[in-house]
CSV table of C-alpha atoms and ligand atoms in Angstrom, one decimal:
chain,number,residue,atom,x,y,z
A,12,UNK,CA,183.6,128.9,28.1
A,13,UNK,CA,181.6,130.2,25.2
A,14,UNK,CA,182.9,133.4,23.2
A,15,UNK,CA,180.6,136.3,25.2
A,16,UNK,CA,181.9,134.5,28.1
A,17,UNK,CA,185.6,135.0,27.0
A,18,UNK,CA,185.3,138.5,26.1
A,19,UNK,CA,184.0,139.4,29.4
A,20,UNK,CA,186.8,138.1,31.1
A,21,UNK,CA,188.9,140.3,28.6
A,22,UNK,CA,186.7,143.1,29.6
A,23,UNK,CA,187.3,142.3,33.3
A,24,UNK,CA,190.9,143.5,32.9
A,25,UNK,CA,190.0,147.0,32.5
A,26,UNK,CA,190.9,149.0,35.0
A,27,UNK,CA,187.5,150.5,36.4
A,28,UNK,CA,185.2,148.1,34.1
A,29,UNK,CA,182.4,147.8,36.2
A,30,UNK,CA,180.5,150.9,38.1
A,31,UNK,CA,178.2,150.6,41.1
A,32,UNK,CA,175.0,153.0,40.6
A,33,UNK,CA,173.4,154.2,43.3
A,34,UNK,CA,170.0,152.3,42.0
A,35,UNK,CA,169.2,148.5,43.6
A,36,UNK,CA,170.8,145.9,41.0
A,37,UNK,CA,172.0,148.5,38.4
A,38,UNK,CA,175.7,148.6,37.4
A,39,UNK,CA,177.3,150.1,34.8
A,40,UNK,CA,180.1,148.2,32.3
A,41,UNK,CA,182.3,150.1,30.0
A,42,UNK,CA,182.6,149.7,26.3
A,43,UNK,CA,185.1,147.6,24.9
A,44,UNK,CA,185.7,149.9,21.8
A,45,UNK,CA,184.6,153.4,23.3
A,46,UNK,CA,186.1,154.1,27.1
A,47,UNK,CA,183.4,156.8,27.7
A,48,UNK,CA,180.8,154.7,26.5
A,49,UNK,CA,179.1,152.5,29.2
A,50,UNK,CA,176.4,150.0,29.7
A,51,UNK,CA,173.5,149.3,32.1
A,52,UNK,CA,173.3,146.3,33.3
A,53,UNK,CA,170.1,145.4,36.1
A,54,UNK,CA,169.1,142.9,37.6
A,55,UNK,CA,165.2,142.3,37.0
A,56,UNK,CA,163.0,139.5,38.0
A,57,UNK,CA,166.0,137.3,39.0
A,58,UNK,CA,168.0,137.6,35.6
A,59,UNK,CA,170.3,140.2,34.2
A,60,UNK,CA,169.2,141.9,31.3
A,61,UNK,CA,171.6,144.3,29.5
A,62,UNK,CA,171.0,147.4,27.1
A,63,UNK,CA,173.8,146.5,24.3
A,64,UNK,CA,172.7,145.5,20.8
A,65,UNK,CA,173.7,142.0,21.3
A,66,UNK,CA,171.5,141.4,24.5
A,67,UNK,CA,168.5,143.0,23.0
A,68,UNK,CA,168.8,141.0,19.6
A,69,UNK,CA,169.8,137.4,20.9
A,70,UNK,CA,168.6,137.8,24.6
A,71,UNK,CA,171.5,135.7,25.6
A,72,UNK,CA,174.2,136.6,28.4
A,73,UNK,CA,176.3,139.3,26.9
A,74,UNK,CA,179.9,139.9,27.3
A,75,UNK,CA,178.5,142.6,29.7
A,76,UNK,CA,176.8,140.2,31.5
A,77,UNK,CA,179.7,138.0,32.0
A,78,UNK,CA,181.7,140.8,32.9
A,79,UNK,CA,179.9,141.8,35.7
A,80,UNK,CA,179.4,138.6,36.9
A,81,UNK,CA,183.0,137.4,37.2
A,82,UNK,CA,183.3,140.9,38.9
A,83,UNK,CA,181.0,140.1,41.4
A,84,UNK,CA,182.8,136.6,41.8
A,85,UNK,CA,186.1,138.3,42.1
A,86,UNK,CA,184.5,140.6,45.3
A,87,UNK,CA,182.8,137.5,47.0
A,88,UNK,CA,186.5,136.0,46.7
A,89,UNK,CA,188.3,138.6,47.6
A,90,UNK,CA,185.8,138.7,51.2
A,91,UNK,CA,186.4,135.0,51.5
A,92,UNK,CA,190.4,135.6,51.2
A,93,UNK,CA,190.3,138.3,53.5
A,94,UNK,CA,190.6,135.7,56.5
A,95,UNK,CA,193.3,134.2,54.8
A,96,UNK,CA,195.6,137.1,53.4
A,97,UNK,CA,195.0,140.1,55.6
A,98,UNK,CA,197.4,141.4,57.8
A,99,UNK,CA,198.4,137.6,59.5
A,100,UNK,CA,202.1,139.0,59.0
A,101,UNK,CA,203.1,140.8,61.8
A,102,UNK,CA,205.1,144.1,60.6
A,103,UNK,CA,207.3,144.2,63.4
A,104,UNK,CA,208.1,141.0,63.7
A,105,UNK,CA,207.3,139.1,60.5
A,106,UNK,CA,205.6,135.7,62.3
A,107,UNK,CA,203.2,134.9,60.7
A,108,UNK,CA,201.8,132.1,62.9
A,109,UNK,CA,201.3,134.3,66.3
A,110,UNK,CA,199.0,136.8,65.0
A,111,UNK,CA,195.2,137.0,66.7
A,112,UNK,CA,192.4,139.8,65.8
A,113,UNK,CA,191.5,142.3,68.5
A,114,UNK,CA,188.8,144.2,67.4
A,115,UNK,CA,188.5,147.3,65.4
A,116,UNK,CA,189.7,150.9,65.7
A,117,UNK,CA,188.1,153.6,64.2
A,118,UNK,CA,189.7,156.4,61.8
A,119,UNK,CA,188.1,158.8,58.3
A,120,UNK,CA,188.1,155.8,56.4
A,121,UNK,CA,185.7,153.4,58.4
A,122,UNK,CA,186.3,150.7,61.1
A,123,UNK,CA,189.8,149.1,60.9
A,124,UNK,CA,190.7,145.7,62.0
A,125,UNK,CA,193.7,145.4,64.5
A,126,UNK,CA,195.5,142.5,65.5
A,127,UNK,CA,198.0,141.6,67.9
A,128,UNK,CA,201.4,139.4,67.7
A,129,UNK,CA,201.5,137.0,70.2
A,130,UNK,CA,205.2,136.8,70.0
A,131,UNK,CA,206.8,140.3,69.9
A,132,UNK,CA,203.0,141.3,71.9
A,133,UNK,CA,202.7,144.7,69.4
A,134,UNK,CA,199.2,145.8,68.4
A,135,UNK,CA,199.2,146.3,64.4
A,136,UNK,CA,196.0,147.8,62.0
A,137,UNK,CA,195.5,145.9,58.5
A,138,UNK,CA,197.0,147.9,55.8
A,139,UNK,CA,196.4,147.7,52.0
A,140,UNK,CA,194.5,144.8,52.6
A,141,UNK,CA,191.8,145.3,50.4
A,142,UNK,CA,194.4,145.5,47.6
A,143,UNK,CA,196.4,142.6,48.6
A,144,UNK,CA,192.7,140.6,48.6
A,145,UNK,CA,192.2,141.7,45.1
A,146,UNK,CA,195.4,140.9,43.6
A,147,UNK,CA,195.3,137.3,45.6
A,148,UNK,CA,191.8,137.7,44.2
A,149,UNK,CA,192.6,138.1,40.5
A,150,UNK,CA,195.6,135.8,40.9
A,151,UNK,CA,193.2,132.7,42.0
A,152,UNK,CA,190.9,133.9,39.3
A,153,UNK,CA,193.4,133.5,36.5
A,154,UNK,CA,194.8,130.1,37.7
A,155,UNK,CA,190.8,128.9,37.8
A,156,UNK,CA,190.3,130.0,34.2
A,157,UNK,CA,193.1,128.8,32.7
A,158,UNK,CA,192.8,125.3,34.4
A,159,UNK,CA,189.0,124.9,32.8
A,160,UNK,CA,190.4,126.0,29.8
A,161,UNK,CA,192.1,122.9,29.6
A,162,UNK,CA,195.8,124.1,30.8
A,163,UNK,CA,197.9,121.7,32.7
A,164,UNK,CA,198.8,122.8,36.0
A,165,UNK,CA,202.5,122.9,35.0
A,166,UNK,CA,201.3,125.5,32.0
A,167,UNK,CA,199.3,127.3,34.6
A,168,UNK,CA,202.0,127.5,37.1
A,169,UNK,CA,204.4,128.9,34.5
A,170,UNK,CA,202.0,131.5,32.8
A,171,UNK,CA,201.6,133.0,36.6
A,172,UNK,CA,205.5,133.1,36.7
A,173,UNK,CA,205.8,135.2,33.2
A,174,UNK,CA,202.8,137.9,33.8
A,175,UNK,CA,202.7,138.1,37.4
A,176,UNK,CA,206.1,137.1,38.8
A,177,UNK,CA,204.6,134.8,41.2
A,178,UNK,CA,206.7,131.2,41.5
A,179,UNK,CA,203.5,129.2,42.9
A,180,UNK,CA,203.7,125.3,43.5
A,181,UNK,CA,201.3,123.6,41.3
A,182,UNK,CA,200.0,121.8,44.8
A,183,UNK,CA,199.2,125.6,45.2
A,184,UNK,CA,197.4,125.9,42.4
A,185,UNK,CA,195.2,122.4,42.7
A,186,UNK,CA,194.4,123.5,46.0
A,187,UNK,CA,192.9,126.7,44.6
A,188,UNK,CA,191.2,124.7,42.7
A,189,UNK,CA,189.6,122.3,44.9
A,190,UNK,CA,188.9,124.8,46.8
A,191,UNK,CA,187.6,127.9,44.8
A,192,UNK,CA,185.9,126.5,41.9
A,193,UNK,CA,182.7,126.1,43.9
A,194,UNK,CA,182.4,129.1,44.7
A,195,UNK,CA,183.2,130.9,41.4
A,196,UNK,CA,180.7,128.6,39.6
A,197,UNK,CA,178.0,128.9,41.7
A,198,UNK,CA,178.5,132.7,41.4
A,199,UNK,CA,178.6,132.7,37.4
A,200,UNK,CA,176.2,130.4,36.5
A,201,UNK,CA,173.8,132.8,38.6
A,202,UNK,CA,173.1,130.9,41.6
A,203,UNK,CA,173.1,133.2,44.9
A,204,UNK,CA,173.3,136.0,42.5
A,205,UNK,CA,171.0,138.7,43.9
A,206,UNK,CA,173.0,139.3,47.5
A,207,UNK,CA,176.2,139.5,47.9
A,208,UNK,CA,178.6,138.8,51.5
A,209,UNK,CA,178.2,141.9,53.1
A,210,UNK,CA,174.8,143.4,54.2
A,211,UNK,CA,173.5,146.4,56.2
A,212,UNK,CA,170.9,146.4,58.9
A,213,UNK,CA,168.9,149.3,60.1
A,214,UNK,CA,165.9,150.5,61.3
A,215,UNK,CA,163.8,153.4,61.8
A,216,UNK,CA,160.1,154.4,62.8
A,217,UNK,CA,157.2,155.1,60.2
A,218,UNK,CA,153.6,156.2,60.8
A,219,UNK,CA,151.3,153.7,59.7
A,220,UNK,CA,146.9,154.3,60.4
A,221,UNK,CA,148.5,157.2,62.6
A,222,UNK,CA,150.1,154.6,65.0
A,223,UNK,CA,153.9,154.8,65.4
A,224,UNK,CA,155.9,151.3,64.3
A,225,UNK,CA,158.7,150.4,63.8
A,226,UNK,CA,160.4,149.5,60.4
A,227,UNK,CA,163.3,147.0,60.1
A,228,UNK,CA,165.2,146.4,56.8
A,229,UNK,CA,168.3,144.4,55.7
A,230,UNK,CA,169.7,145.5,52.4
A,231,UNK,CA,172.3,144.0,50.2
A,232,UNK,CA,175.8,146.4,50.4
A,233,UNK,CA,176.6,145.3,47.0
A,234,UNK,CA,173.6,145.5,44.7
A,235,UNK,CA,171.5,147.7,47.4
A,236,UNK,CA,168.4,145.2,47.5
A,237,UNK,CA,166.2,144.9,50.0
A,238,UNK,CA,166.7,141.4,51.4
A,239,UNK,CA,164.2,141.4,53.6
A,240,UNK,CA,162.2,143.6,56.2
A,241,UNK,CA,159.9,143.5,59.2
A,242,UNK,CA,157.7,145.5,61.3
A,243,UNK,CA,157.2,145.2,65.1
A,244,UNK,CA,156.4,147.4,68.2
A,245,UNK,CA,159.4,147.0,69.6
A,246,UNK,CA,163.6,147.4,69.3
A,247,UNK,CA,165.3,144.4,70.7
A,248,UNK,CA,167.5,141.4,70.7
A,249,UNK,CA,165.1,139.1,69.7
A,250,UNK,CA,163.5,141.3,67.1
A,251,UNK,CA,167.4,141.8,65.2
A,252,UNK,CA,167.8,138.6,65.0
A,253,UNK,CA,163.9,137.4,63.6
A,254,UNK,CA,165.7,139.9,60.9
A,255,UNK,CA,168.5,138.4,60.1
A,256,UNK,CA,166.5,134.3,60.0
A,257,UNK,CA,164.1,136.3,57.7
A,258,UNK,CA,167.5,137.3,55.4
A,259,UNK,CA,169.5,133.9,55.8
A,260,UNK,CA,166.1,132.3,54.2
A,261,UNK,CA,165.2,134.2,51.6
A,262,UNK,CA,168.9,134.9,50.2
A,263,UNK,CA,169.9,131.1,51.3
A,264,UNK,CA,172.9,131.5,53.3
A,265,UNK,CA,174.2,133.6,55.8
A,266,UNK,CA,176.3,137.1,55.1
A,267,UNK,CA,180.2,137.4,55.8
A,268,UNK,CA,179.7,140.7,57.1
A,269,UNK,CA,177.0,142.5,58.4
A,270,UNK,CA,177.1,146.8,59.1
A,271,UNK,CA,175.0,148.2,61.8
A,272,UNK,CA,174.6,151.4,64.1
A,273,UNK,CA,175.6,150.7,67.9
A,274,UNK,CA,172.8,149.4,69.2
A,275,UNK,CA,173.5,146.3,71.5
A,276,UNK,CA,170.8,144.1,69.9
A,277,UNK,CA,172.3,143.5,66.7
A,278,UNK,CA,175.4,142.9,68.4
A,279,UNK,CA,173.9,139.9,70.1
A,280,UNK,CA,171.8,138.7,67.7
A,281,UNK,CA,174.9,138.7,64.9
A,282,UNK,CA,176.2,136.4,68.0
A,283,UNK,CA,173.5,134.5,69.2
A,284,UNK,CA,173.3,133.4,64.8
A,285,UNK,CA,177.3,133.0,64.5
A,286,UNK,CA,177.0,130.5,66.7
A,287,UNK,CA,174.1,128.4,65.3
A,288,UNK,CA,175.4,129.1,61.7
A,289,UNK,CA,179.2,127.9,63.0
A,290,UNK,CA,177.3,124.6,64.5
A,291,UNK,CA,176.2,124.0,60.0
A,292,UNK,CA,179.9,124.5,59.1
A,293,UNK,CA,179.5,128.1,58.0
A,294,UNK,CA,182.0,131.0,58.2
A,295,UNK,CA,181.0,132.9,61.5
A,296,UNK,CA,179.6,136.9,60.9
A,297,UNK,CA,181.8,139.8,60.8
A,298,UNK,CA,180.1,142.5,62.7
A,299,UNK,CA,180.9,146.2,62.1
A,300,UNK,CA,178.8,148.7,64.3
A,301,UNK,CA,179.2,151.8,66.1
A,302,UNK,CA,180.3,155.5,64.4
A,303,UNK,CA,180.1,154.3,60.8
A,304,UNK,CA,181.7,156.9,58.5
A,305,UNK,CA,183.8,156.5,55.4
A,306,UNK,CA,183.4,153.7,53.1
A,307,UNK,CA,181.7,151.9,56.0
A,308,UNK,CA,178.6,153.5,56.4
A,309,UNK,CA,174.4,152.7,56.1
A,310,UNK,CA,173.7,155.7,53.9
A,311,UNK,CA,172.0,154.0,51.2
A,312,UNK,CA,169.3,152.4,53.7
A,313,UNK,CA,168.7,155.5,54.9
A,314,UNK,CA,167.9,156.7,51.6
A,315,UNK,CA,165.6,153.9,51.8
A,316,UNK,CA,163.9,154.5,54.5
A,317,UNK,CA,163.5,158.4,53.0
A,318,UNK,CA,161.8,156.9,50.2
A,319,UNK,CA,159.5,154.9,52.4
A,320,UNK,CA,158.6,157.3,54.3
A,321,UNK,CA,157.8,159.8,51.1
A,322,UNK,CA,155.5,156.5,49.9
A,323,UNK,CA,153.4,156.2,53.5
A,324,UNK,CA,150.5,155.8,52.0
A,325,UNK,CA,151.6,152.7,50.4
A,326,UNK,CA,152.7,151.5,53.1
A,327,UNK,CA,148.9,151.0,54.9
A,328,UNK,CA,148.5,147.9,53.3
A,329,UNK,CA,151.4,146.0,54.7
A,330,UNK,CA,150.6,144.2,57.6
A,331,UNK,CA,152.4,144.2,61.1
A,332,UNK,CA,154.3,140.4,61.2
B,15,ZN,ZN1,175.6,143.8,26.9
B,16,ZN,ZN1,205.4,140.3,66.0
């Protein structure tokens, strides 16, 4: 790890370092020295560039840069613990190995997952689970970085006992490892930088030469990119899922989870591809659809759409696919 590198983990431990924007691929970082201070950071033809004195001067990764980077690591981690951390407990009963999901039920807030306990058969809804994923999050985080800082496990194993009073088996910790480091890397070194886990599907209908189409698109939840989009005549099955192909090959994998209205296409698309994506060893899709209000919700790709449809004159050159 290089210096910028190192202070953008320091950064990282702010609380509230990085800030989503509401613009595709712009996030904002806070100042180390100033807390009302913050930075832009964008993503532009495939690269971040940053607005700090040091990025302009030396165009090389700032500690910006890093920062929100490792962030973004830290959220594609925390979607790939969710499997592993969230509610498999059962509250009533405290098994932990006779706990299924079934379903989702809605509330303010969004779709919630529910599960059942096999054992004492009570239904239970996940709770604080997206700040149990980020504290298992930043845990695994920490034990990666000090382990390719050169630490032994023994050394990593004990700093996690003194600063987070965790007692962890260093078997734990190599399994982490072996496991995580992958990922984490591919994430800051930039690969698969531009979409993140979870994305949002939609569609609506523009006028295009006077004739009535439809317009698909499948944007990024994270950085609000466009992944990919499509045109056709008509709203079905086979349509959604051309869609999704399109997205899986031009982001080069398939999402965790994907956010949609109700219709029943995307439903059996989402399956139709979880099953072909489960046959190459990959994670099946997590599909939330229906009422979607709260933090769940396709707002921002209806503000696309509102923009496209402002821009319809623009839109005459694209041709139907
Ligand atoms: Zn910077
Ligand atoms: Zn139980």
């Amino acid at each position: 790890m290089n210096r910028r590198e190192l202070k953008g983990l320091d950064l990282l431990k702010l609380d509230g370092c990085v800030k989503p924007t509401s613009d595709e691929g712009v996030f904002l970082i806070r100042s180390e020295s100033n807390a009302d201070s913050w930075y832009k950071v964008s993503w532009n033809n495939r690269k971040w560039t940053c607005e700090c004195k040091d990025f302009v001067q030396k165009e090389k990764k700032c500690k910006h840069i890093w920062c929100l980077q490792y962030w973004l690591a830290l959220k594609r981690l925390a979607v790939a613990l969710k499997s592993e951390t969230a509610g498999n407990i059962c509250p009533h009963c405290s098994s932990s190995e006779s706990v299924v999901k079934r379903g989702f039920r809605y509330n303010m807030s969004g779709p919630k997952q529910t599960y059942y306990c096999k054992k004492c058969k009570k239904r239970f809804v996940e709770r604080n689970a997206f700040l149990k994923m980020k504290n298992a999050a930043l845990l695994i985080l920490t034990a990666l970085d000090l382990y390719f800082k050169g630490l032994s496990l023994r050394k990593v194993k004990d700093h996690l006992r003194q600063f987070y009073g965790r007692d962890l088996h260093h078997t734990t910790i190599l399994k982490w490892v072996r496991k995580y480091s992958k990922l984490i890397g591919e994430y800051v070194q930039g690969l698969n930088m531009a979409f993140g886990d979870r994305w949002n599907a939609d569609e609506t209908i523009v006028t295009i030469n006077s004739r009535y189409i439809r317009l698909w698109a499948l944007m990024d939840s994270e950085t609000k990119l466009l992944i990919a989009y499509k045109l056709s005549k008509r709203r079905n099955t086979e349509e959604a899922e051309a869609l999704f192909e399109k997205g899986i090959n031009r982001a080069g994998k398939p999402p965790l989870e994907v956010i949609t209205d109700g219709f029943a296409g995307y439903h059996e698309a989402l399956q139709k591809l979880s099953q072909k994506i489960k046959d190459a060893q990959h994670d099946s899709i997590a599909h939330f659809y229906g009422p979607l209000t709260g933090e769940i919700n396709n707002n921002f790709v209806e503000r696309f759409f509102g923009e496209i449809k402002q821009r319809t004159a623009a839109m005459r050159g694209v041709k139907s696919e």
